[in-house]
Amino acid sequence: METKRFSTSKEKRIRRKEVLEKKKAIDEIIKKASSVKDHLLSFPPFCHYERNGLSVYLESGIGDQLPSPIKKYIQNLLKANMEGPYGSEWQMEEKVKRREMVSPEARYIFVRQSTNAASDENPLAKNEERLYTGQTGDQNHLLEACAQRKGLGKFLMQLIELIAHKNRMGAVMLTVQKANVLAMNFYTTKLRYTISTISPSRVDPLIGAEKSYEILCKTFDSEAKAKLEEKQQDDG
């Protein structure tokens, strides 16, 4: 009996050590990924997009280092896009999300329209006023309808997945409002994202029914898949 208890205690210590070592390794991976200032440098072909009559270039940004006009722009864009789908929850969510958007951990990929003035060998070297012109106007300019339905969304999501792969992430996760049916279909049908097991509707259907959003994910390895994706069960 004593030998068995000793063996069990030893096994628990070994498992605990393994868990702690694994957590430490994961923390190091996240720390390393977070330290990258410009993820686009690793993917030069993705710095420009010229398809379907759309010509744009991409540049990176960090939340707490954004110029004031850009901070104002993205926060106005957040409100314009999210206030309706969030409904009554928006008043509480807005303050949290506004803080998150300008935190040191926040990373951005800005898509800017290419012009004759910004198509030189180094378009990012242009002055700040020229780059940001037209981005702090009224809400009629915030949704950028001219860039929709031209393949840009899929292109950007492919880039995000490449960045995740390169930085040894196990999955890409995102939040989609249930009311945004077009976005939900885009992610689940075209990009093959699934509703994660940590999404409210999977954790507790009763709680999920009260929430306005779902958490979607796409996993890149079996371990992440086991943790984040819904296991399909045959009802038959």
PDB file of C-alpha atoms in Angstrom:
ATOM      1  CA  MET A   1       0.000   0.000   0.000  1.00  0.00           C
ATOM      2  CA  GLU A   2       2.779   2.429   0.951  1.00  0.00           C
ATOM      3  CA  THR A   3       4.665   1.535  -2.221  1.00  0.00           C
ATOM      4  CA  LYS A   4       1.581   2.226  -4.325  1.00  0.00           C
ATOM      5  CA  ARG A   5       0.997   5.603  -2.660  1.00  0.00           C
ATOM      6  CA  PHE A   6       4.634   6.536  -3.194  1.00  0.00           C
ATOM      7  CA  SER A   7       4.417   5.550  -6.846  1.00  0.00           C
ATOM      8  CA  THR A   8       1.243   7.602  -7.359  1.00  0.00           C
ATOM      9  CA  SER A   9       2.796  10.636  -5.670  1.00  0.00           C
ATOM     10  CA  LYS A  10       5.897  10.340  -7.832  1.00  0.00           C
ATOM     11  CA  GLU A  11       3.802  10.086 -10.997  1.00  0.00           C
ATOM     12  CA  LYS A  12       1.890  13.226 -10.008  1.00  0.00           C
ATOM     13  CA  ARG A  13       5.143  15.139  -9.484  1.00  0.00           C
ATOM     14  CA  ILE A  14       6.414  14.003 -12.865  1.00  0.00           C
ATOM     15  CA  ARG A  15       3.179  15.022 -14.586  1.00  0.00           C
ATOM     16  CA  ARG A  16       3.186  18.381 -12.814  1.00  0.00           C
ATOM     17  CA  LYS A  17       6.772  18.992 -13.905  1.00  0.00           C
ATOM     18  CA  GLU A  18       5.871  18.114 -17.486  1.00  0.00           C
ATOM     19  CA  VAL A  19       2.900  20.484 -17.412  1.00  0.00           C
ATOM     20  CA  LEU A  20       5.016  23.329 -16.003  1.00  0.00           C
ATOM     21  CA  GLU A  21       7.767  22.745 -18.568  1.00  0.00           C
ATOM     22  CA  LYS A  22       5.220  22.722 -21.364  1.00  0.00           C
ATOM     23  CA  LYS A  23       3.626  25.921 -20.094  1.00  0.00           C
ATOM     24  CA  LYS A  24       7.044  27.561 -19.916  1.00  0.00           C
ATOM     25  CA  ALA A  25       7.784  26.532 -23.510  1.00  0.00           C
ATOM     26  CA  ILE A  26       4.442  27.926 -24.680  1.00  0.00           C
ATOM     27  CA  ASP A  27       5.042  31.190 -22.816  1.00  0.00           C
ATOM     28  CA  GLU A  28       8.413  31.509 -24.563  1.00  0.00           C
ATOM     29  CA  ILE A  29       6.820  30.971 -27.980  1.00  0.00           C
ATOM     30  CA  ILE A  30       4.190  33.626 -27.257  1.00  0.00           C
ATOM     31  CA  LYS A  31       6.803  36.033 -25.913  1.00  0.00           C
ATOM     32  CA  LYS A  32       8.944  35.588 -29.004  1.00  0.00           C
ATOM     33  CA  ALA A  33       5.990  36.083 -31.351  1.00  0.00           C
ATOM     34  CA  SER A  34       4.869  39.190 -29.442  1.00  0.00           C
ATOM     35  CA  SER A  35       8.339  40.720 -29.707  1.00  0.00           C
ATOM     36  CA  VAL A  36       8.145  40.846 -33.511  1.00  0.00           C
ATOM     37  CA  LYS A  37       7.501  44.439 -34.517  1.00  0.00           C
ATOM     38  CA  ASP A  38       6.708  43.859 -38.182  1.00  0.00           C
ATOM     39  CA  HIS A  39       5.447  40.426 -39.246  1.00  0.00           C
ATOM     40  CA  LEU A  40       5.163  41.571 -42.852  1.00  0.00           C
ATOM     41  CA  LEU A  41       8.956  41.576 -43.223  1.00  0.00           C
ATOM     42  CA  SER A  42       8.830  37.768 -43.433  1.00  0.00           C
ATOM     43  CA  PHE A  43       6.286  37.808 -46.269  1.00  0.00           C
ATOM     44  CA  PRO A  44       7.326  40.317 -48.980  1.00  0.00           C
ATOM     45  CA  PRO A  45       4.891  38.908 -51.597  1.00  0.00           C
ATOM     46  CA  PHE A  46       2.002  39.797 -49.285  1.00  0.00           C
ATOM     47  CA  CYS A  47       2.952  43.461 -48.967  1.00  0.00           C
ATOM     48  CA  HIS A  48       0.996  44.333 -52.119  1.00  0.00           C
ATOM     49  CA  TYR A  49      -2.360  43.200 -53.478  1.00  0.00           C
ATOM     50  CA  GLU A  50      -3.345  43.906 -57.071  1.00  0.00           C
ATOM     51  CA  ARG A  51      -6.384  41.936 -58.172  1.00  0.00           C
ATOM     52  CA  ASN A  52      -9.950  42.510 -59.348  1.00  0.00           C
ATOM     53  CA  GLY A  53      -9.313  46.187 -60.033  1.00  0.00           C
ATOM     54  CA  LEU A  54      -7.963  46.786 -56.532  1.00  0.00           C
ATOM     55  CA  SER A  55      -4.398  48.006 -55.951  1.00  0.00           C
ATOM     56  CA  VAL A  56      -3.301  48.320 -52.312  1.00  0.00           C
ATOM     57  CA  TYR A  57      -0.237  47.895 -50.146  1.00  0.00           C
ATOM     58  CA  LEU A  58       0.091  46.688 -46.569  1.00  0.00           C
ATOM     59  CA  GLU A  59       2.005  48.038 -43.593  1.00  0.00           C
ATOM     60  CA  SER A  60       2.271  47.032 -39.945  1.00  0.00           C
ATOM     61  CA  GLY A  61       1.360  48.958 -36.813  1.00  0.00           C
ATOM     62  CA  ILE A  62       1.562  48.561 -33.032  1.00  0.00           C
ATOM     63  CA  GLY A  63      -1.335  49.602 -30.818  1.00  0.00           C
ATOM     64  CA  ASP A  64       0.363  52.053 -28.471  1.00  0.00           C
ATOM     65  CA  GLN A  65       2.547  53.525 -31.225  1.00  0.00           C
ATOM     66  CA  LEU A  66      -0.185  54.562 -33.638  1.00  0.00           C
ATOM     67  CA  PRO A  67      -0.507  58.270 -34.528  1.00  0.00           C
ATOM     68  CA  SER A  68      -3.545  59.979 -33.022  1.00  0.00           C
ATOM     69  CA  PRO A  69      -5.435  60.243 -36.358  1.00  0.00           C
ATOM     70  CA  ILE A  70      -5.108  56.481 -36.863  1.00  0.00           C
ATOM     71  CA  LYS A  71      -6.225  55.715 -33.299  1.00  0.00           C
ATOM     72  CA  LYS A  72      -9.282  57.862 -33.860  1.00  0.00           C
ATOM     73  CA  TYR A  73      -9.948  56.225 -37.213  1.00  0.00           C
ATOM     74  CA  ILE A  74      -9.836  52.621 -35.995  1.00  0.00           C
ATOM     75  CA  GLN A  75     -11.903  53.382 -32.904  1.00  0.00           C
ATOM     76  CA  ASN A  76     -14.550  55.090 -35.038  1.00  0.00           C
ATOM     77  CA  LEU A  77     -14.448  52.124 -37.394  1.00  0.00           C
ATOM     78  CA  LEU A  78     -14.907  49.771 -34.453  1.00  0.00           C
ATOM     79  CA  LYS A  79     -18.006  51.664 -33.336  1.00  0.00           C
ATOM     80  CA  ALA A  80     -19.454  51.869 -36.856  1.00  0.00           C
ATOM     81  CA  ASN A  81     -19.019  48.127 -37.449  1.00  0.00           C
ATOM     82  CA  MET A  82     -19.735  46.683 -34.011  1.00  0.00           C
ATOM     83  CA  GLU A  83     -22.331  48.830 -32.253  1.00  0.00           C
ATOM     84  CA  GLY A  84     -25.243  47.377 -34.212  1.00  0.00           C
ATOM     85  CA  PRO A  85     -24.318  43.666 -33.918  1.00  0.00           C
ATOM     86  CA  TYR A  86     -23.471  43.963 -30.201  1.00  0.00           C
ATOM     87  CA  GLY A  87     -26.749  45.683 -29.410  1.00  0.00           C
ATOM     88  CA  SER A  88     -27.298  46.276 -25.700  1.00  0.00           C
ATOM     89  CA  GLU A  89     -23.914  44.705 -24.869  1.00  0.00           C
ATOM     90  CA  TRP A  90     -22.014  47.406 -26.748  1.00  0.00           C
ATOM     91  CA  GLN A  91     -21.996  49.996 -23.972  1.00  0.00           C
ATOM     92  CA  MET A  92     -20.080  47.614 -21.720  1.00  0.00           C
ATOM     93  CA  GLU A  93     -17.873  46.143 -24.448  1.00  0.00           C
ATOM     94  CA  GLU A  94     -16.812  49.398 -26.089  1.00  0.00           C
ATOM     95  CA  LYS A  95     -14.562  50.655 -23.281  1.00  0.00           C
ATOM     96  CA  VAL A  96     -12.772  47.315 -23.029  1.00  0.00           C
ATOM     97  CA  LYS A  97     -12.211  47.028 -26.764  1.00  0.00           C
ATOM     98  CA  ARG A  98     -11.048  50.611 -27.149  1.00  0.00           C
ATOM     99  CA  ARG A  99      -8.339  49.953 -24.549  1.00  0.00           C
ATOM    100  CA  GLU A 100      -7.342  46.695 -26.195  1.00  0.00           C
ATOM    101  CA  MET A 101      -6.989  48.353 -29.589  1.00  0.00           C
ATOM    102  CA  VAL A 102      -4.274  50.752 -28.418  1.00  0.00           C
ATOM    103  CA  SER A 103      -2.427  48.397 -26.067  1.00  0.00           C
ATOM    104  CA  PRO A 104       1.265  47.500 -26.619  1.00  0.00           C
ATOM    105  CA  GLU A 105       0.198  43.927 -27.463  1.00  0.00           C
ATOM    106  CA  ALA A 106      -2.097  44.965 -30.308  1.00  0.00           C
ATOM    107  CA  ARG A 107      -0.722  44.368 -33.816  1.00  0.00           C
ATOM    108  CA  TYR A 108      -2.206  45.816 -36.992  1.00  0.00           C
ATOM    109  CA  ILE A 109      -1.977  45.299 -40.703  1.00  0.00           C
ATOM    110  CA  PHE A 110      -3.117  48.458 -42.464  1.00  0.00           C
ATOM    111  CA  VAL A 111      -4.301  48.282 -46.050  1.00  0.00           C
ATOM    112  CA  ARG A 112      -3.678  51.480 -47.985  1.00  0.00           C
ATOM    113  CA  GLN A 113      -4.755  52.304 -51.496  1.00  0.00           C
ATOM    114  CA  SER A 114      -1.888  52.589 -53.946  1.00  0.00           C
ATOM    115  CA  THR A 115      -1.627  55.901 -55.812  1.00  0.00           C
ATOM    116  CA  ASN A 116       0.928  57.433 -58.149  1.00  0.00           C
ATOM    117  CA  ALA A 117       2.318  59.298 -55.191  1.00  0.00           C
ATOM    118  CA  ALA A 118       2.691  56.138 -53.129  1.00  0.00           C
ATOM    119  CA  SER A 119       3.886  53.630 -55.699  1.00  0.00           C
ATOM    120  CA  ASP A 120       7.591  54.388 -55.572  1.00  0.00           C
ATOM    121  CA  GLU A 121      10.103  51.790 -54.446  1.00  0.00           C
ATOM    122  CA  ASN A 122       9.490  52.738 -50.829  1.00  0.00           C
ATOM    123  CA  PRO A 123       5.862  53.868 -50.435  1.00  0.00           C
ATOM    124  CA  LEU A 124       6.089  53.800 -46.644  1.00  0.00           C
ATOM    125  CA  ALA A 125       8.681  56.574 -46.702  1.00  0.00           C
ATOM    126  CA  LYS A 126       6.023  59.110 -47.726  1.00  0.00           C
ATOM    127  CA  ASN A 127       5.098  61.715 -45.166  1.00  0.00           C
ATOM    128  CA  GLU A 128       2.498  60.979 -42.512  1.00  0.00           C
ATOM    129  CA  GLU A 129      -0.022  63.524 -43.787  1.00  0.00           C
ATOM    130  CA  ARG A 130      -0.164  61.913 -47.233  1.00  0.00           C
ATOM    131  CA  LEU A 131      -0.524  58.404 -45.874  1.00  0.00           C
ATOM    132  CA  TYR A 132      -3.337  59.263 -43.520  1.00  0.00           C
ATOM    133  CA  THR A 133      -5.311  61.628 -45.748  1.00  0.00           C
ATOM    134  CA  GLY A 134      -9.014  60.770 -45.847  1.00  0.00           C
ATOM    135  CA  GLN A 135      -8.927  58.350 -42.923  1.00  0.00           C
ATOM    136  CA  THR A 136     -10.439  60.531 -40.204  1.00  0.00           C
ATOM    137  CA  GLY A 137     -13.551  61.762 -42.000  1.00  0.00           C
ATOM    138  CA  ASP A 138     -17.171  60.929 -41.310  1.00  0.00           C
ATOM    139  CA  GLN A 139     -18.558  57.397 -41.163  1.00  0.00           C
ATOM    140  CA  ASN A 140     -19.385  57.377 -44.873  1.00  0.00           C
ATOM    141  CA  HIS A 141     -15.683  56.740 -45.448  1.00  0.00           C
ATOM    142  CA  LEU A 142     -15.106  54.218 -42.667  1.00  0.00           C
ATOM    143  CA  LEU A 143     -16.526  51.021 -44.127  1.00  0.00           C
ATOM    144  CA  GLU A 144     -14.424  51.211 -47.288  1.00  0.00           C
ATOM    145  CA  ALA A 145     -17.034  49.512 -49.467  1.00  0.00           C
ATOM    146  CA  CYS A 146     -14.811  49.917 -52.541  1.00  0.00           C
ATOM    147  CA  ALA A 147     -12.499  47.194 -51.184  1.00  0.00           C
ATOM    148  CA  GLN A 148     -15.221  44.625 -50.548  1.00  0.00           C
ATOM    149  CA  ARG A 149     -15.865  41.507 -52.647  1.00  0.00           C
ATOM    150  CA  LYS A 150     -12.493  41.680 -54.374  1.00  0.00           C
ATOM    151  CA  GLY A 151     -10.741  38.781 -52.625  1.00  0.00           C
ATOM    152  CA  LEU A 152      -8.906  41.015 -50.175  1.00  0.00           C
ATOM    153  CA  GLY A 153     -10.450  39.442 -47.063  1.00  0.00           C
ATOM    154  CA  LYS A 154      -9.354  35.939 -48.047  1.00  0.00           C
ATOM    155  CA  PHE A 155      -5.899  37.254 -48.941  1.00  0.00           C
ATOM    156  CA  LEU A 156      -5.520  38.875 -45.512  1.00  0.00           C
ATOM    157  CA  MET A 157      -6.720  35.783 -43.654  1.00  0.00           C
ATOM    158  CA  GLN A 158      -4.221  33.643 -45.558  1.00  0.00           C
ATOM    159  CA  LEU A 159      -1.523  36.059 -44.444  1.00  0.00           C
ATOM    160  CA  ILE A 160      -2.666  35.829 -40.818  1.00  0.00           C
ATOM    161  CA  GLU A 161      -2.509  32.035 -40.993  1.00  0.00           C
ATOM    162  CA  LEU A 162       1.006  32.163 -42.469  1.00  0.00           C
ATOM    163  CA  ILE A 163       2.112  34.468 -39.662  1.00  0.00           C
ATOM    164  CA  ALA A 164       0.613  32.063 -37.120  1.00  0.00           C
ATOM    165  CA  HIS A 165       2.415  29.091 -38.713  1.00  0.00           C
ATOM    166  CA  LYS A 166       5.743  30.900 -38.764  1.00  0.00           C
ATOM    167  CA  ASN A 167       5.435  31.833 -35.105  1.00  0.00           C
ATOM    168  CA  ARG A 168       4.547  28.262 -34.095  1.00  0.00           C
ATOM    169  CA  MET A 169       0.974  29.049 -33.098  1.00  0.00           C
ATOM    170  CA  GLY A 170      -1.374  26.083 -32.891  1.00  0.00           C
ATOM    171  CA  ALA A 171      -4.445  27.907 -34.177  1.00  0.00           C
ATOM    172  CA  VAL A 172      -6.013  31.132 -35.326  1.00  0.00           C
ATOM    173  CA  MET A 173      -9.060  32.251 -33.346  1.00  0.00           C
ATOM    174  CA  LEU A 174     -11.544  35.035 -33.964  1.00  0.00           C
ATOM    175  CA  THR A 175     -14.865  36.359 -32.708  1.00  0.00           C
ATOM    176  CA  VAL A 176     -17.826  36.816 -35.060  1.00  0.00           C
ATOM    177  CA  GLN A 177     -21.167  38.391 -34.242  1.00  0.00           C
ATOM    178  CA  LYS A 178     -24.086  36.031 -34.890  1.00  0.00           C
ATOM    179  CA  ALA A 179     -25.952  38.862 -36.586  1.00  0.00           C
ATOM    180  CA  ASN A 180     -23.156  39.171 -39.145  1.00  0.00           C
ATOM    181  CA  VAL A 181     -24.360  36.273 -41.270  1.00  0.00           C
ATOM    182  CA  LEU A 182     -22.180  37.141 -44.260  1.00  0.00           C
ATOM    183  CA  ALA A 183     -19.031  37.107 -42.122  1.00  0.00           C
ATOM    184  CA  MET A 184     -20.031  33.848 -40.431  1.00  0.00           C
ATOM    185  CA  ASN A 185     -20.568  32.168 -43.812  1.00  0.00           C
ATOM    186  CA  PHE A 186     -17.295  33.585 -45.125  1.00  0.00           C
ATOM    187  CA  TYR A 187     -15.236  32.130 -42.277  1.00  0.00           C
ATOM    188  CA  THR A 188     -16.997  28.787 -41.939  1.00  0.00           C
ATOM    189  CA  THR A 189     -17.661  28.032 -45.604  1.00  0.00           C
ATOM    190  CA  LYS A 190     -14.867  29.665 -47.595  1.00  0.00           C
ATOM    191  CA  LEU A 191     -12.086  29.509 -45.010  1.00  0.00           C
ATOM    192  CA  ARG A 192     -13.196  26.360 -43.145  1.00  0.00           C
ATOM    193  CA  TYR A 193     -13.184  27.790 -39.628  1.00  0.00           C
ATOM    194  CA  THR A 194     -15.218  25.935 -37.012  1.00  0.00           C
ATOM    195  CA  ILE A 195     -17.025  26.974 -33.843  1.00  0.00           C
ATOM    196  CA  SER A 196     -14.562  26.409 -31.023  1.00  0.00           C
ATOM    197  CA  THR A 197     -15.312  24.338 -27.951  1.00  0.00           C
ATOM    198  CA  ILE A 198     -14.632  27.480 -25.876  1.00  0.00           C
ATOM    199  CA  SER A 199     -17.351  29.423 -27.705  1.00  0.00           C
ATOM    200  CA  PRO A 200     -20.320  30.162 -25.400  1.00  0.00           C
ATOM    201  CA  SER A 201     -22.711  28.032 -27.462  1.00  0.00           C
ATOM    202  CA  ARG A 202     -20.424  25.008 -27.014  1.00  0.00           C
ATOM    203  CA  VAL A 203     -19.632  25.571 -23.346  1.00  0.00           C
ATOM    204  CA  ASP A 204     -23.317  25.922 -22.390  1.00  0.00           C
ATOM    205  CA  PRO A 205     -26.109  26.144 -24.982  1.00  0.00           C
ATOM    206  CA  LEU A 206     -28.314  28.114 -22.572  1.00  0.00           C
ATOM    207  CA  ILE A 207     -25.626  30.731 -21.971  1.00  0.00           C
ATOM    208  CA  GLY A 208     -24.678  30.671 -25.643  1.00  0.00           C
ATOM    209  CA  ALA A 209     -28.221  31.524 -26.668  1.00  0.00           C
ATOM    210  CA  GLU A 210     -27.938  34.760 -24.683  1.00  0.00           C
ATOM    211  CA  LYS A 211     -24.607  35.770 -26.227  1.00  0.00           C
ATOM    212  CA  SER A 212     -24.393  37.743 -29.463  1.00  0.00           C
ATOM    213  CA  TYR A 213     -21.186  36.123 -30.735  1.00  0.00           C
ATOM    214  CA  GLU A 214     -19.387  32.882 -31.553  1.00  0.00           C
ATOM    215  CA  ILE A 215     -15.686  32.098 -31.250  1.00  0.00           C
ATOM    216  CA  LEU A 216     -14.311  30.452 -34.392  1.00  0.00           C
ATOM    217  CA  CYS A 217     -10.991  28.706 -34.873  1.00  0.00           C
ATOM    218  CA  LYS A 218      -8.786  26.981 -37.389  1.00  0.00           C
ATOM    219  CA  THR A 219      -6.199  24.621 -35.915  1.00  0.00           C
ATOM    220  CA  PHE A 220      -2.841  23.593 -37.328  1.00  0.00           C
ATOM    221  CA  ASP A 221      -1.952  20.557 -35.209  1.00  0.00           C
ATOM    222  CA  SER A 222      -3.711  17.669 -33.469  1.00  0.00           C
ATOM    223  CA  GLU A 223      -3.167  19.005 -29.943  1.00  0.00           C
ATOM    224  CA  ALA A 224      -4.717  22.362 -30.726  1.00  0.00           C
ATOM    225  CA  LYS A 225      -7.511  20.594 -32.575  1.00  0.00           C
ATOM    226  CA  ALA A 226      -8.361  18.492 -29.527  1.00  0.00           C
ATOM    227  CA  LYS A 227      -8.560  21.588 -27.340  1.00  0.00           C
ATOM    228  CA  LEU A 228     -10.283  24.094 -29.579  1.00  0.00           C
ATOM    229  CA  GLU A 229     -12.409  22.331 -32.151  1.00  0.00           C
ATOM    230  CA  GLU A 230     -15.745  20.681 -31.634  1.00  0.00           C
ATOM    231  CA  LYS A 231     -15.487  16.916 -31.787  1.00  0.00           C
ATOM    232  CA  GLN A 232     -18.052  15.700 -34.234  1.00  0.00           C
ATOM    233  CA  GLN A 233     -20.284  13.007 -32.824  1.00  0.00           C
ATOM    234  CA  ASP A 234     -22.529  10.721 -34.787  1.00  0.00           C
ATOM    235  CA  ASP A 235     -26.013  10.962 -33.355  1.00  0.00           C
ATOM    236  CA  GLY A 236     -26.892   7.740 -35.079  1.00  0.00           C
TER     237      GLY A 236
END
